[in-house]
Amino acid sequence: MKLRIALGALSAALVLAAPLPAQAAGTPRLGWELKETGVTARLRGLSPVSRNVVWASGSGGTVLRTVDGGRTWQNVSPPDTAALQFRDIEAFDANRAVALSIGAGTDSRVYRTEDGGRTWAETFRNDEPQAFYDCMAFFDRRHGLAMSDPVDGRFRILATEDGGRSWQVLPPDGMPEALPGEAGFAASGQCLVASGGRDVWLASGGAERARVFHSRDRGRTWTVADAPIPAGDPARGVFGLAFRDRHRGIAVGGDYRPEQQSPSAGATTRDGGTSWHPSSAPPPAYRSGVTWLPHLPFAAVAVGPSGSDVTYSGGRTWQTFDSGSFDTVACTRDLSCWSAGEQGRIARLTLQ
């Protein structure tokens, strides 16, 4: 879908502003500590493994890696990929990672490294002209999925059982029919997310209704529910998902065009996506990425080109704490959270 290509051309404020005085009394004050990456690519793929090991990917065939907590970054981009956009990356440790490039036809590819990015193997190249792959998600080190915009009226699911070394298209029978114009958004690597060993969710937009699909069997069969996120236009829908467990989830999105309002940019579920409810005080604008904070049970952070927000109520109410531009956000189990975005911006979350 050409819309995802257009997303890469958007520009927003590049200066990280000081945290805004919106925190409630007794809650931590959050901020972003920028790290120098040495690149100007727009980084929409992000996969932190630990406090020290983080991978990021983006435009111009860019893949970055740090093993010292962001003090230094290595450009480990696959060779001869400058024309590709790596919108998603999934890393397993300091050496092994899988990167997804997006686009129509053969621009949708998967690359894998086992030596920290010194060498890469292309393990999938799309040969279906209608397909446009958007996001990946892994259940563990071996089992993962990638999703494409609808082909012949249904979202297409690609599966691996060997850590991304090989891929197979799953049968479409278990996927509900797509709405006219429905697609995914390759904005943050979070239009396909997994929780636990078998549950996975797919976010959509571009149609008359924004929707979230759910599979309990690693992508073989799916159910779908409407989400109360702005829809009815190719630029609107659910852009990012995050699940604390197989029941509690958050959806963010809206209208990515900076001149358009997104008054209902957040929603929550407590039943694994069977039903979604609008946030009573949502983020104030379009948000493309969201993640749960590992150290606070009901806390999460959402990011977008116009700012970052935090919730301490499981996504029901949000407060803006920063006005800088980011596209994606993710946390590790050892209490480290990162964001990435345009002009090579990568930052670590700080608690004050």
GROMACS .gro file of C-alpha atoms in nm, residues 44 46 87-90 100 134-140 143-147 157 185 187-204 211-219 222 238-252 269 272-273 276 288-292 328-330:
model
   76
   44ARG     CA    1   1.058   0.270   1.275
   46LEU     CA    2   1.304  -0.124   1.732
   87ARG     CA    3   1.019  -0.101   0.917
   88ASP     CA    4   1.040  -0.390   1.167
   89ILE     CA    5   1.316  -0.584   1.340
   90GLU     CA    6   1.297  -0.866   1.594
  100LEU     CA    7   1.160  -0.701   0.760
  134ASP     CA    8   0.396  -0.451   0.718
  135CYS     CA    9   0.501  -0.610   1.048
  136MET     CA   10   0.651  -0.915   1.222
  137ALA     CA   11   0.602  -1.075   1.563
  138PHE     CA   12   0.776  -1.366   1.735
  139PHE     CA   13   0.634  -1.594   2.005
  140ASP     CA   14   0.979  -1.729   2.096
  143HIS     CA   15   0.813  -1.934   1.601
  144GLY     CA   16   0.712  -1.608   1.436
  145LEU     CA   17   0.476  -1.446   1.188
  146ALA     CA   18   0.477  -1.164   0.936
  147MET     CA   19   0.163  -1.002   0.797
  157ILE     CA   20   0.014  -1.441   0.708
  185PHE     CA   21   0.023   0.041   0.883
  187ALA     CA   22   0.458   0.280   1.104
  188SER     CA   23   0.614   0.127   1.415
  189GLY     CA   24   0.652  -0.249   1.375
  190GLN     CA   25   0.352  -0.288   1.609
  191CYS     CA   26   0.065  -0.369   1.373
  192LEU     CA   27   0.131  -0.736   1.458
  193VAL     CA   28   0.212  -0.829   1.818
  194ALA     CA   29   0.227  -1.152   2.018
  195SER     CA   30   0.185  -1.239   2.385
  196GLY     CA   31   0.274  -1.578   2.527
  197GLY     CA   32   0.324  -1.885   2.313
  198ARG     CA   33   0.022  -1.875   2.082
  199ASP     CA   34  -0.175  -1.547   2.096
  200VAL     CA   35  -0.120  -1.280   1.830
  201TRP     CA   36  -0.309  -0.964   1.731
  202LEU     CA   37  -0.321  -0.772   1.400
  203ALA     CA   38  -0.418  -0.404   1.374
  204SER     CA   39  -0.590  -0.252   1.072
  211ARG     CA   40  -1.035  -0.331   1.357
  212VAL     CA   41  -0.817  -0.569   1.558
  213PHE     CA   42  -0.780  -0.935   1.459
  214HIS     CA   43  -0.689  -1.204   1.716
  215SER     CA   44  -0.551  -1.554   1.672
  216ARG     CA   45  -0.510  -1.807   1.954
  217ASP     CA   46  -0.327  -2.065   1.741
  218ARG     CA   47  -0.027  -1.881   1.595
  219GLY     CA   48  -0.210  -1.736   1.300
  222TRP     CA   49  -0.863  -1.549   1.351
  238VAL     CA   50  -0.509   0.138   1.458
  239PHE     CA   51  -0.133   0.182   1.415
  240GLY     CA   52   0.009   0.013   1.723
  241LEU     CA   53  -0.084  -0.257   1.974
  242ALA     CA   54   0.063  -0.373   2.305
  243PHE     CA   55  -0.052  -0.662   2.525
  244ARG     CA   56   0.052  -0.705   2.888
  245ASP     CA   57  -0.075  -1.064   2.875
  246ARG     CA   58  -0.332  -1.253   2.668
  247HIS     CA   59  -0.616  -1.045   2.817
  248ARG     CA   60  -0.506  -0.683   2.872
  249GLY     CA   61  -0.422  -0.477   2.566
  250ILE     CA   62  -0.387  -0.120   2.440
  251ALA     CA   63  -0.444   0.014   2.090
  252VAL     CA   64  -0.325   0.352   1.961
  269THR     CA   65  -0.934  -0.434   2.605
  272GLY     CA   66  -0.802  -1.038   2.473
  273GLY     CA   67  -0.949  -0.816   2.203
  276TRP     CA   68  -1.246  -0.264   2.279
  288SER     CA   69   0.198   0.512   1.619
  289GLY     CA   70   0.372   0.312   1.895
  290VAL     CA   71   0.286   0.186   2.242
  291THR     CA   72   0.447  -0.036   2.506
  292TRP     CA   73   0.373  -0.150   2.860
  328THR     CA   74   0.809   0.343   1.797
  329VAL     CA   75   0.876   0.238   2.156
  330ALA     CA   76   0.962  -0.085   2.336
   0.00000   0.00000   0.00000
